[in-house]
CSV table of C-alpha atoms in Angstrom, one decimal:
chain,number,residue,atom,x,y,z
A,1,UNK,CA,3.3,-5.2,-33.8
A,2,UNK,CA,5.1,-5.9,-30.5
A,3,UNK,CA,6.1,-3.1,-28.1
A,4,UNK,CA,9.9,-2.7,-28.3
A,5,UNK,CA,12.5,0.1,-28.7
A,6,UNK,CA,12.7,-0.6,-32.4
A,7,UNK,CA,8.9,-0.3,-32.9
A,8,UNK,CA,8.4,2.9,-30.8
A,9,UNK,CA,8.9,5.0,-34.0
A,10,UNK,CA,5.9,3.1,-35.5
A,11,UNK,CA,3.6,3.9,-32.7
A,12,UNK,CA,1.6,7.0,-33.4
A,13,UNK,CA,-1.2,7.5,-30.8
A,14,UNK,CA,-2.1,10.9,-29.7
A,15,UNK,CA,-3.1,10.0,-26.1
A,16,UNK,CA,0.0,7.9,-25.4
A,17,UNK,CA,3.2,9.2,-23.7
A,18,UNK,CA,6.2,7.6,-25.3
A,19,UNK,CA,9.7,7.6,-23.8
A,20,UNK,CA,12.4,9.9,-25.1
A,21,UNK,CA,15.1,8.0,-26.9
A,22,UNK,CA,17.8,9.7,-24.8
A,23,UNK,CA,16.7,7.8,-21.6
A,24,UNK,CA,17.9,4.5,-23.1
A,25,UNK,CA,21.5,5.7,-22.7
A,26,UNK,CA,21.2,6.5,-19.0
A,27,UNK,CA,23.3,4.5,-16.5
A,28,UNK,CA,21.8,2.0,-14.1
A,29,UNK,CA,21.4,3.8,-10.8
A,30,UNK,CA,18.8,1.6,-9.2
A,31,UNK,CA,18.7,-2.1,-8.5
A,32,UNK,CA,15.2,-3.4,-7.8
A,33,UNK,CA,14.3,-6.7,-6.3
A,34,UNK,CA,10.9,-7.5,-7.8
A,35,UNK,CA,9.1,-7.3,-11.1
A,36,UNK,CA,5.6,-7.1,-9.7
A,37,UNK,CA,2.8,-4.6,-10.6
A,38,UNK,CA,3.2,-2.5,-7.5
A,39,UNK,CA,6.8,-1.6,-8.2
A,40,UNK,CA,6.2,-1.0,-11.9
A,41,UNK,CA,3.0,1.0,-11.2
A,42,UNK,CA,4.5,3.3,-8.5
A,43,UNK,CA,8.2,3.7,-7.9
A,44,UNK,CA,9.1,2.9,-11.5
A,45,UNK,CA,6.4,5.4,-12.7
A,46,UNK,CA,8.0,8.2,-10.7
A,47,UNK,CA,11.5,7.3,-11.9
A,48,UNK,CA,10.4,7.1,-15.5
A,49,UNK,CA,8.6,10.5,-15.4
A,50,UNK,CA,11.7,12.0,-13.7
A,51,UNK,CA,13.9,10.7,-16.4
A,52,UNK,CA,11.6,12.1,-19.0
A,53,UNK,CA,11.9,15.5,-17.3
A,54,UNK,CA,15.7,15.3,-17.0
A,55,UNK,CA,15.5,15.1,-13.2
A,56,UNK,CA,17.0,11.8,-12.3
A,57,UNK,CA,19.3,10.5,-15.1
A,58,UNK,CA,19.2,6.8,-14.2
A,59,UNK,CA,17.5,3.5,-15.0
A,60,UNK,CA,16.6,0.4,-13.1
A,61,UNK,CA,18.2,-3.0,-13.1
A,62,UNK,CA,15.4,-5.3,-12.0
A,63,UNK,CA,15.9,-8.7,-10.4
A,64,UNK,CA,13.4,-11.4,-10.7
A,65,UNK,CA,13.7,-13.3,-7.4
A,66,UNK,CA,10.9,-15.9,-7.7
A,67,UNK,CA,11.0,-19.1,-9.5
A,68,UNK,CA,7.5,-18.7,-11.0
A,69,UNK,CA,7.5,-17.7,-14.7
A,70,UNK,CA,10.4,-16.2,-16.6
A,71,UNK,CA,11.6,-12.8,-17.8
A,72,UNK,CA,11.2,-13.6,-21.5
A,73,UNK,CA,8.5,-10.9,-22.0
A,74,UNK,CA,10.8,-8.3,-20.6
A,75,UNK,CA,13.6,-9.5,-22.9
A,76,UNK,CA,11.3,-9.4,-26.0
A,77,UNK,CA,10.0,-5.9,-25.2
A,78,UNK,CA,13.3,-4.3,-24.1
A,79,UNK,CA,11.7,-4.1,-20.6
A,80,UNK,CA,9.2,-1.6,-21.9
A,81,UNK,CA,5.6,-1.8,-20.7
A,82,UNK,CA,2.4,0.3,-20.8
A,83,UNK,CA,1.0,1.9,-17.7
A,84,UNK,CA,-2.6,2.8,-18.0
A,85,UNK,CA,-3.9,5.2,-15.3
A,86,UNK,CA,-7.7,4.9,-14.9
A,87,UNK,CA,-10.1,6.2,-12.4
A,88,UNK,CA,-11.1,9.5,-10.7
A,89,UNK,CA,-8.9,12.3,-9.6
A,90,UNK,CA,-10.5,15.4,-8.0
A,91,UNK,CA,-13.9,14.1,-9.1
A,92,UNK,CA,-12.9,13.8,-12.8
A,93,UNK,CA,-12.4,10.7,-14.9
A,94,UNK,CA,-8.7,10.0,-15.7
A,95,UNK,CA,-7.6,7.8,-18.6
A,96,UNK,CA,-3.9,8.2,-19.3
A,97,UNK,CA,-1.4,5.9,-20.9
A,98,UNK,CA,2.4,5.9,-20.9
A,99,UNK,CA,5.1,3.6,-22.2
A,100,UNK,CA,7.4,3.2,-19.3
A,101,UNK,CA,11.1,3.1,-20.0
A,102,UNK,CA,12.5,3.1,-16.5
A,103,UNK,CA,13.7,-0.5,-16.5
A,104,UNK,CA,16.9,-1.2,-18.4
A,105,UNK,CA,16.9,-5.0,-18.1
A,106,UNK,CA,15.6,-7.9,-16.0
A,107,UNK,CA,17.9,-10.6,-14.7
A,108,UNK,CA,16.8,-13.8,-13.0
A,109,UNK,CA,18.3,-14.6,-9.6
A,110,UNK,CA,17.8,-18.3,-10.3
A,111,UNK,CA,19.8,-18.2,-13.6
A,112,UNK,CA,22.0,-15.2,-13.5
A,113,UNK,CA,23.2,-14.7,-9.9
A,114,UNK,CA,26.9,-14.4,-10.8
A,115,UNK,CA,26.0,-11.7,-13.3
A,116,UNK,CA,23.9,-9.9,-10.8
A,117,UNK,CA,26.7,-9.9,-8.3
A,118,UNK,CA,29.0,-8.3,-11.0
A,119,UNK,CA,26.5,-5.4,-11.1
A,120,UNK,CA,27.3,-4.6,-7.5
A,121,UNK,CA,30.6,-3.2,-8.8
A,122,UNK,CA,28.8,-0.5,-10.8
A,123,UNK,CA,30.1,2.9,-9.5
A,124,UNK,CA,26.9,4.6,-10.7
A,125,UNK,CA,24.6,2.5,-8.5
A,126,UNK,CA,22.9,4.5,-5.7
A,127,UNK,CA,19.6,3.0,-4.7
A,128,UNK,CA,18.2,-0.5,-3.9
A,129,UNK,CA,14.4,-1.0,-4.0
A,130,UNK,CA,12.3,-4.0,-3.1
A,131,UNK,CA,8.9,-5.5,-2.9
A,132,UNK,CA,9.1,-9.2,-2.1
A,133,UNK,CA,5.9,-9.3,-0.1
A,134,UNK,CA,5.9,-9.5,3.7
A,135,UNK,CA,7.3,-13.1,3.4
A,136,UNK,CA,10.5,-11.6,2.0
A,137,UNK,CA,11.5,-9.8,5.2
A,138,UNK,CA,12.4,-12.9,7.2
A,139,UNK,CA,15.6,-14.5,8.2
A,140,UNK,CA,16.4,-18.1,7.2
A,141,UNK,CA,19.5,-20.3,7.3
A,142,UNK,CA,20.5,-19.7,3.7
A,143,UNK,CA,24.2,-19.0,2.9
A,144,UNK,CA,25.2,-15.8,1.1
A,145,UNK,CA,27.6,-18.0,-0.9
A,146,UNK,CA,24.7,-20.0,-2.4
A,147,UNK,CA,23.8,-19.6,-6.1
A,148,UNK,CA,21.6,-17.8,-5.4
A,149,UNK,CA,21.0,-17.3,-1.7
A,150,UNK,CA,17.6,-18.6,-0.6
A,151,UNK,CA,16.1,-15.5,1.0
A,152,UNK,CA,15.7,-12.0,-0.2
A,153,UNK,CA,17.7,-10.6,2.8
A,154,UNK,CA,20.5,-13.1,2.2
A,155,UNK,CA,20.6,-11.9,-1.5
A,156,UNK,CA,20.9,-8.3,-0.4
A,157,UNK,CA,23.6,-9.2,2.1
A,158,UNK,CA,25.6,-11.0,-0.6
A,159,UNK,CA,25.1,-8.1,-3.0
A,160,UNK,CA,26.3,-5.5,-0.4
A,161,UNK,CA,29.3,-7.7,0.6
A,162,UNK,CA,30.4,-7.9,-3.0
A,163,UNK,CA,30.1,-4.2,-3.3
A,164,UNK,CA,32.0,-3.6,0.0
A,165,UNK,CA,34.8,-5.9,-1.1
A,166,UNK,CA,35.1,-4.4,-4.6
A,167,UNK,CA,35.3,-0.8,-3.4
A,168,UNK,CA,37.5,-1.7,-0.4
A,169,UNK,CA,34.9,-0.4,2.0
A,170,UNK,CA,34.6,3.1,0.4
A,171,UNK,CA,32.1,4.9,2.5
A,172,UNK,CA,30.8,6.8,-0.6
A,173,UNK,CA,29.7,3.5,-2.3
A,174,UNK,CA,27.0,2.6,0.1
A,175,UNK,CA,23.4,2.4,-1.2
A,176,UNK,CA,20.1,4.0,-0.3
A,177,UNK,CA,18.0,1.0,0.6
A,178,UNK,CA,14.2,1.5,0.4
A,179,UNK,CA,12.0,-1.6,0.9
A,180,UNK,CA,8.3,-1.1,0.0
A,181,UNK,CA,7.0,-4.3,1.7
A,182,UNK,CA,3.9,-3.6,3.9
A,183,UNK,CA,5.8,-4.2,7.1
A,184,UNK,CA,6.1,-1.7,9.9
A,185,UNK,CA,9.6,-0.1,9.9
A,186,UNK,CA,10.4,-2.2,6.8
A,187,UNK,CA,13.9,-0.8,6.3
A,188,UNK,CA,14.9,-1.3,9.9
A,189,UNK,CA,13.6,-4.8,9.8
A,190,UNK,CA,15.7,-5.6,6.7
A,191,UNK,CA,18.7,-4.0,8.3
A,192,UNK,CA,18.4,-6.1,11.5
A,193,UNK,CA,18.1,-9.3,9.4
A,194,UNK,CA,21.2,-8.3,7.3
A,195,UNK,CA,23.2,-7.7,10.5
A,196,UNK,CA,22.1,-11.1,11.9
A,197,UNK,CA,23.1,-12.8,8.7
A,198,UNK,CA,26.4,-11.0,8.7
A,199,UNK,CA,27.1,-12.2,12.3
A,200,UNK,CA,26.0,-15.7,11.6
A,201,UNK,CA,28.4,-15.9,8.6
A,202,UNK,CA,31.3,-14.4,10.4
A,203,UNK,CA,31.8,-11.7,7.8
A,204,UNK,CA,34.4,-9.0,8.4
A,205,UNK,CA,33.8,-6.5,11.3
A,206,UNK,CA,34.6,-3.7,8.8
A,207,UNK,CA,31.7,-4.8,6.7
A,208,UNK,CA,29.3,-4.5,9.7
A,209,UNK,CA,30.6,-0.9,10.2
A,210,UNK,CA,30.2,-0.2,6.5
A,211,UNK,CA,26.6,-1.5,6.5
A,212,UNK,CA,25.6,0.8,9.4
A,213,UNK,CA,27.6,3.9,8.4
A,214,UNK,CA,27.8,3.9,4.6
A,215,UNK,CA,24.3,2.7,3.7
A,216,UNK,CA,21.0,4.5,4.4
A,217,UNK,CA,18.0,2.3,5.3
A,218,UNK,CA,14.9,4.3,4.7
A,219,UNK,CA,11.5,3.1,5.9
A,220,UNK,CA,8.8,3.7,3.3
A,221,UNK,CA,5.1,3.5,2.8
A,222,UNK,CA,3.5,2.9,-0.6
A,223,UNK,CA,-0.1,3.4,-1.5
A,224,UNK,CA,-1.6,2.8,-4.9
A,225,UNK,CA,-3.9,0.2,-6.2
A,226,UNK,CA,-2.3,-1.6,-9.1
A,227,UNK,CA,-4.6,-4.5,-9.9
A,228,UNK,CA,-2.2,-6.2,-12.4
A,229,UNK,CA,-2.0,-7.0,-16.0
A,230,UNK,CA,-4.6,-5.8,-18.6
A,231,UNK,CA,-5.4,-7.0,-22.0
A,232,UNK,CA,-3.3,-5.5,-24.7
A,233,UNK,CA,-6.4,-5.5,-26.9
A,234,UNK,CA,-7.0,-1.9,-25.6
A,235,UNK,CA,-3.7,-0.9,-27.2
A,236,UNK,CA,-2.7,-0.5,-30.8
A,237,UNK,CA,0.3,-2.9,-30.3
A,238,UNK,CA,1.0,-6.1,-28.4
A,239,UNK,CA,2.2,-5.7,-24.9
A,240,UNK,CA,2.5,-8.7,-22.6
A,241,UNK,CA,3.5,-6.5,-19.6
A,242,UNK,CA,0.7,-3.8,-19.7
A,243,UNK,CA,-0.7,-2.9,-16.3
A,244,UNK,CA,-3.4,-0.6,-14.9
A,245,UNK,CA,-3.1,1.7,-11.9
A,246,UNK,CA,-5.5,4.1,-10.1
A,247,UNK,CA,-4.7,7.8,-10.3
A,248,UNK,CA,-4.0,8.1,-6.6
A,249,UNK,CA,-0.4,7.5,-5.6
A,250,UNK,CA,1.8,8.0,-2.5
A,251,UNK,CA,5.4,7.0,-1.7
A,252,UNK,CA,6.5,8.3,1.7
A,253,UNK,CA,10.2,7.8,2.3
A,254,UNK,CA,11.7,8.4,5.7
A,255,UNK,CA,14.9,10.3,5.8
A,256,UNK,CA,16.4,13.4,7.3
A,257,UNK,CA,19.6,13.2,5.3
A,258,UNK,CA,20.2,16.0,2.8
A,259,UNK,CA,22.6,13.7,0.9
A,260,UNK,CA,19.8,11.1,0.5
A,261,UNK,CA,17.3,13.7,-0.6
A,262,UNK,CA,19.7,15.0,-3.2
A,263,UNK,CA,20.2,11.4,-4.6
A,264,UNK,CA,16.5,10.8,-4.6
A,265,UNK,CA,16.0,13.5,-7.2
A,266,UNK,CA,13.1,11.7,-8.8
A,267,UNK,CA,11.0,13.0,-5.9
A,268,UNK,CA,10.9,16.4,-7.5
A,269,UNK,CA,8.6,15.1,-10.3
A,270,UNK,CA,5.5,14.6,-8.1
A,271,UNK,CA,4.4,15.9,-4.7
A,272,UNK,CA,3.1,12.4,-4.1
A,273,UNK,CA,6.7,11.4,-3.3
A,274,UNK,CA,7.2,12.6,0.3
A,275,UNK,CA,10.8,12.8,1.7
A,276,UNK,CA,10.1,13.3,5.4
A,277,UNK,CA,11.8,12.7,8.7
A,278,UNK,CA,9.0,10.6,9.9
A,279,UNK,CA,6.3,8.7,7.9
A,280,UNK,CA,4.0,7.9,10.8
A,281,UNK,CA,1.5,10.6,9.8
A,282,UNK,CA,1.0,9.0,6.4
A,283,UNK,CA,0.7,5.5,7.9
A,284,UNK,CA,-2.0,6.8,10.3
A,285,UNK,CA,-3.9,8.7,7.6
A,286,UNK,CA,-4.0,5.6,5.4
A,287,UNK,CA,-4.9,3.2,8.3
A,288,UNK,CA,-7.8,5.3,9.5
A,289,UNK,CA,-9.2,7.2,6.6
A,290,UNK,CA,-8.8,4.5,4.0
A,291,UNK,CA,-8.6,1.1,5.8
A,292,UNK,CA,-10.9,1.9,8.7
A,293,UNK,CA,-13.4,3.4,6.3
A,294,UNK,CA,-13.3,0.3,4.1
A,295,UNK,CA,-14.0,-1.8,7.2
A,296,UNK,CA,-16.8,0.4,8.5
A,297,UNK,CA,-18.6,0.4,5.1
A,298,UNK,CA,-18.0,-3.3,4.5
A,299,UNK,CA,-20.9,-4.6,6.8
A,300,UNK,CA,-23.2,-1.9,5.4
A,301,UNK,CA,-22.5,-3.1,1.8
A,302,UNK,CA,-22.8,-6.8,2.7
A,303,UNK,CA,-26.2,-6.3,4.5
A,304,UNK,CA,-27.4,-4.6,1.3
A,305,UNK,CA,-26.0,-7.1,-1.2
A,306,UNK,CA,-23.7,-4.4,-2.8
A,307,UNK,CA,-21.1,-6.6,-4.4
A,308,UNK,CA,-18.4,-4.1,-5.5
A,309,UNK,CA,-16.9,-1.1,-3.8
A,310,UNK,CA,-17.5,1.2,-6.8
A,311,UNK,CA,-21.3,0.6,-6.5
A,312,UNK,CA,-21.5,1.7,-2.8
A,313,UNK,CA,-22.3,5.3,-3.9
A,314,UNK,CA,-25.3,4.3,-5.9
A,315,UNK,CA,-27.3,4.3,-2.7
A,316,UNK,CA,-27.7,8.0,-1.6
A,317,UNK,CA,-27.7,7.0,2.1
A,318,UNK,CA,-24.4,5.2,1.8
A,319,UNK,CA,-22.8,8.1,-0.1
A,320,UNK,CA,-23.8,10.4,2.8
A,321,UNK,CA,-22.6,7.8,5.4
A,322,UNK,CA,-19.1,7.6,4.0
A,323,UNK,CA,-18.7,11.3,3.8
A,324,UNK,CA,-20.0,11.6,7.4
A,325,UNK,CA,-17.4,9.2,8.9
A,326,UNK,CA,-14.6,10.7,6.8
A,327,UNK,CA,-15.2,14.3,7.5
A,328,UNK,CA,-17.2,14.4,10.7
A,329,UNK,CA,-15.7,11.6,12.8
A,330,UNK,CA,-12.4,10.1,11.6
A,331,UNK,CA,-10.8,13.2,10.2
A,332,UNK,CA,-11.4,15.4,13.2
A,333,UNK,CA,-10.2,12.6,15.5
A,334,UNK,CA,-6.9,12.3,13.6
A,335,UNK,CA,-6.5,16.1,13.9
A,336,UNK,CA,-7.0,15.8,17.7
A,337,UNK,CA,-4.7,12.9,18.6
A,338,UNK,CA,-2.3,12.7,15.7
A,339,UNK,CA,-2.0,16.4,15.2
A,340,UNK,CA,-2.6,16.0,11.4
A,341,UNK,CA,-3.6,19.2,9.8
A,342,UNK,CA,-7.2,19.6,8.6
A,343,UNK,CA,-6.1,20.3,5.0
A,344,UNK,CA,-4.1,17.1,4.9
A,345,UNK,CA,-6.8,14.8,6.1
A,346,UNK,CA,-9.5,16.5,4.1
A,347,UNK,CA,-7.4,16.1,0.9
A,348,UNK,CA,-6.9,12.4,1.7
A,349,UNK,CA,-10.6,12.0,2.5
A,350,UNK,CA,-11.6,13.4,-0.9
A,351,UNK,CA,-9.1,11.0,-2.5
A,352,UNK,CA,-10.7,8.1,-0.7
A,353,UNK,CA,-14.0,8.9,-2.3
A,354,UNK,CA,-12.4,9.1,-5.7
A,355,UNK,CA,-10.7,5.7,-5.1
A,356,UNK,CA,-13.9,4.0,-3.9
A,357,UNK,CA,-15.7,5.3,-7.0
A,358,UNK,CA,-13.1,4.1,-9.5
A,359,UNK,CA,-15.2,2.3,-12.2
A,360,UNK,CA,-12.1,0.4,-13.4
A,361,UNK,CA,-11.6,-1.5,-10.2
A,362,UNK,CA,-13.6,-4.6,-9.5
A,363,UNK,CA,-13.0,-4.7,-5.7
A,364,UNK,CA,-15.5,-7.0,-3.9
A,365,UNK,CA,-16.7,-6.2,-0.4
A,366,UNK,CA,-16.7,-9.9,0.4
A,367,UNK,CA,-12.9,-9.8,-0.1
A,368,UNK,CA,-12.6,-6.8,2.2
A,369,UNK,CA,-14.5,-8.9,4.9
A,370,UNK,CA,-11.5,-11.2,5.2
A,371,UNK,CA,-10.5,-11.3,8.9
A,372,UNK,CA,-13.3,-8.8,9.6
A,373,UNK,CA,-13.1,-8.9,13.4
A,374,UNK,CA,-9.3,-8.3,13.4
A,375,UNK,CA,-9.7,-5.4,11.0
A,376,UNK,CA,-12.4,-3.8,13.3
A,377,UNK,CA,-10.1,-4.3,16.3
A,378,UNK,CA,-6.9,-2.8,14.6
A,379,UNK,CA,-8.4,-0.2,12.3
A,380,UNK,CA,-11.6,1.1,13.9
A,381,UNK,CA,-11.8,0.7,17.6
A,382,UNK,CA,-8.5,2.6,18.4
A,383,UNK,CA,-10.4,5.7,17.2
A,384,UNK,CA,-12.8,5.5,20.2
A,385,UNK,CA,-10.5,6.6,22.9
A,386,UNK,CA,-9.3,9.8,21.1
A,387,UNK,CA,-12.8,10.6,20.0
A,388,UNK,CA,-14.1,10.5,23.6
A,389,UNK,CA,-11.1,12.7,24.7
A,390,UNK,CA,-12.7,15.6,22.9
A,391,UNK,CA,-16.3,14.6,22.5
A,392,UNK,CA,-18.8,13.7,25.2
A,393,UNK,CA,-21.1,11.5,23.1
A,394,UNK,CA,-20.6,8.4,21.1
A,395,UNK,CA,-19.6,8.6,17.4
A,396,UNK,CA,-22.8,7.7,15.6
A,397,UNK,CA,-21.2,6.8,12.3
A,398,UNK,CA,-18.8,4.4,13.9
A,399,UNK,CA,-21.6,2.9,15.9
A,400,UNK,CA,-23.6,2.2,12.7
A,401,UNK,CA,-20.5,0.5,11.2
A,402,UNK,CA,-20.1,-1.6,14.4
A,403,UNK,CA,-23.8,-2.6,14.4
A,404,UNK,CA,-23.6,-3.6,10.7
A,405,UNK,CA,-20.5,-5.7,11.6
A,406,UNK,CA,-22.4,-7.5,14.3
A,407,UNK,CA,-25.3,-8.3,12.0
A,408,UNK,CA,-22.8,-9.6,9.4
A,409,UNK,CA,-21.0,-11.9,11.7
A,410,UNK,CA,-24.3,-13.4,12.8
A,411,UNK,CA,-25.3,-14.0,9.2
A,412,UNK,CA,-21.9,-15.5,8.6
A,413,UNK,CA,-22.4,-17.9,11.6
A,414,UNK,CA,-25.8,-18.8,10.0
A,415,UNK,CA,-24.1,-19.6,6.7
A,416,UNK,CA,-25.9,-16.8,4.7
A,417,UNK,CA,-22.6,-14.9,4.3
A,418,UNK,CA,-19.2,-16.6,3.7
A,419,UNK,CA,-15.8,-15.1,4.5
A,420,UNK,CA,-12.8,-16.1,6.6
A,421,UNK,CA,-12.6,-14.8,10.1
A,422,UNK,CA,-10.2,-16.6,12.4
A,423,UNK,CA,-12.0,-15.2,15.5
A,424,UNK,CA,-15.3,-16.7,14.6
A,425,UNK,CA,-15.0,-19.5,17.2
A,426,UNK,CA,-14.8,-16.9,19.9
A,427,UNK,CA,-17.7,-14.9,18.5
A,428,UNK,CA,-19.9,-18.0,18.2
A,429,UNK,CA,-21.1,-17.8,21.8
A,430,UNK,CA,-22.6,-14.4,21.1
A,431,UNK,CA,-24.4,-15.0,17.8
A,432,UNK,CA,-27.8,-16.1,19.3
A,433,UNK,CA,-30.1,-13.3,20.1
A,434,UNK,CA,-29.8,-9.5,19.8
A,435,UNK,CA,-29.4,-9.1,23.5
A,436,UNK,CA,-25.9,-10.5,23.3
A,437,UNK,CA,-24.4,-7.3,22.0
A,438,UNK,CA,-23.3,-5.9,25.4
A,439,UNK,CA,-21.6,-9.2,26.3
A,440,UNK,CA,-19.7,-9.4,23.0
A,441,UNK,CA,-18.5,-5.8,23.2
A,442,UNK,CA,-17.4,-6.3,26.8
A,443,UNK,CA,-15.3,-9.4,26.1
A,444,UNK,CA,-11.7,-8.4,26.8
A,445,UNK,CA,-10.5,-11.7,25.2
A,446,UNK,CA,-11.5,-10.1,21.9
A,447,UNK,CA,-11.2,-6.4,22.5
A,448,UNK,CA,-8.9,-4.4,24.8
A,449,UNK,CA,-10.2,-2.3,26.3
A,450,UNK,CA,-13.8,-3.4,26.6
A,451,UNK,CA,-16.0,-1.4,24.3
A,452,UNK,CA,-18.6,-1.0,27.1
A,453,UNK,CA,-16.1,1.3,28.8
A,454,UNK,CA,-17.0,4.1,26.4
A,455,UNK,CA,-20.1,6.0,27.7
A,456,UNK,CA,-23.3,5.0,25.9
A,457,UNK,CA,-21.4,3.5,22.9
A,458,UNK,CA,-22.6,-0.1,23.6
A,459,UNK,CA,-26.2,1.1,24.3
A,460,UNK,CA,-26.2,2.9,21.0
A,461,UNK,CA,-24.9,-0.1,19.1
A,462,UNK,CA,-27.5,-2.3,20.8
A,463,UNK,CA,-30.2,0.1,19.7
A,464,UNK,CA,-28.9,0.2,16.2
A,465,UNK,CA,-28.7,-3.6,16.0
A,466,UNK,CA,-32.3,-3.9,16.9
A,467,UNK,CA,-33.4,-1.2,14.5
A,468,UNK,CA,-31.5,-2.8,11.6
A,469,UNK,CA,-33.0,-6.2,12.4
A,470,UNK,CA,-36.5,-4.7,12.3
A,471,UNK,CA,-35.9,-2.3,9.4
A,472,UNK,CA,-32.8,-2.0,7.2
A,473,UNK,CA,-29.3,-0.6,7.4
A,474,UNK,CA,-30.3,2.1,4.9
A,475,UNK,CA,-33.1,3.2,7.1
A,476,UNK,CA,-30.8,3.2,10.1
A,477,UNK,CA,-28.4,5.6,8.4
A,478,UNK,CA,-31.2,7.9,7.4
A,479,UNK,CA,-32.7,7.9,11.0
A,480,UNK,CA,-29.6,8.1,13.1
A,481,UNK,CA,-27.2,10.3,11.2
A,482,UNK,CA,-27.5,14.0,11.3
A,483,UNK,CA,-25.6,14.5,8.1
A,484,UNK,CA,-23.3,17.4,7.3
A,485,UNK,CA,-22.8,16.7,3.6
A,486,UNK,CA,-19.6,17.6,1.8
């Protein structure tokens, strides 16, 4: 039996949330560029649940922008798909399933562009979402009159121009535009590209004014691991579109407009949707508590031949290490320089542990080591200056992570570990001999500022490197950390 609207009545599974039949009659209020797992596992999840609760009253017209594959599975299944939520939440195993009915239909930009442009005339439409990867937020020389325009930004420009012309520049018919691409200030980047395309194509000056005054471009940050498709063998029906996601979710949307907040009524379904005037706090929390922690633990795992993130906690010393850096070093530092409340970073820190432990995710440490040096530079080392602003001694947990990193890049240079690091040629002059640690950490061609400028940090890292070389990273953690367990 294939998943479809017709077959929903034949699905009787006690632990499966099925869509209410009433949602199929809701108007299309959202146009979404992208059919990928992240959109279906995060924004579309919120919208579906809000419709189920009678909070949003709108469905999603989804545009398939890429040329790879087709949309036949969406057509055959009436755009229904199963979302399986698997992992830890608050230290407890979660295994939930829902049939998501947020998407009304899927149209291909390659084959149905004129039909897509007709939907711009829909008076119910309010929101435009996208996830076209970072490569989508670039300007090219494509024409908005092409069928279809080549770039995502040109497609959006053509869509908005069609809407502007149809409604004669009605200021109430602008859209709330929320990109979810992992690009800083993603909405403002998209807006600037659209304005450049508009200027290049000599479109009406009134259209430029309408773009800037009638439309709301909202920067956003999304955070949820949605690995992709799963086998429908775990389901009592055939579903070609089934996906899995972790329990943790965050969608921070930047707006101070009460009108926008009212239209984004789906936010009321889950406190994980944040409508805030500035999303910088959420970006900083994610970058430091999640990404920097990943980076600091990576070398420790690789030195100990721990293959998967979920297995990191099987070694007691590593369990204690991650809790130390989260709750005794990174979190308090965020509180000092970013003025993030303790309750907020502690809650996120606990969620990081749940996410690391997720038994349903096969996330390899070797993959996290990609561009290891750049990740250390961007994620970890910016924590040193604010740490020293309120602490007079080096952060031992960070120093252990840096010492592990140095050992790993030396092993990579020797060929015993393999991962891509574009800065490896610069590092190669420092790989011979343990005494090169100070020289490496002082190289302003790699780091700025020099890491030897932080009192005793370089000396501690050197001492740790020598200890790890003579003993093990596990013994180093046990010896050097005075652990305050949580």
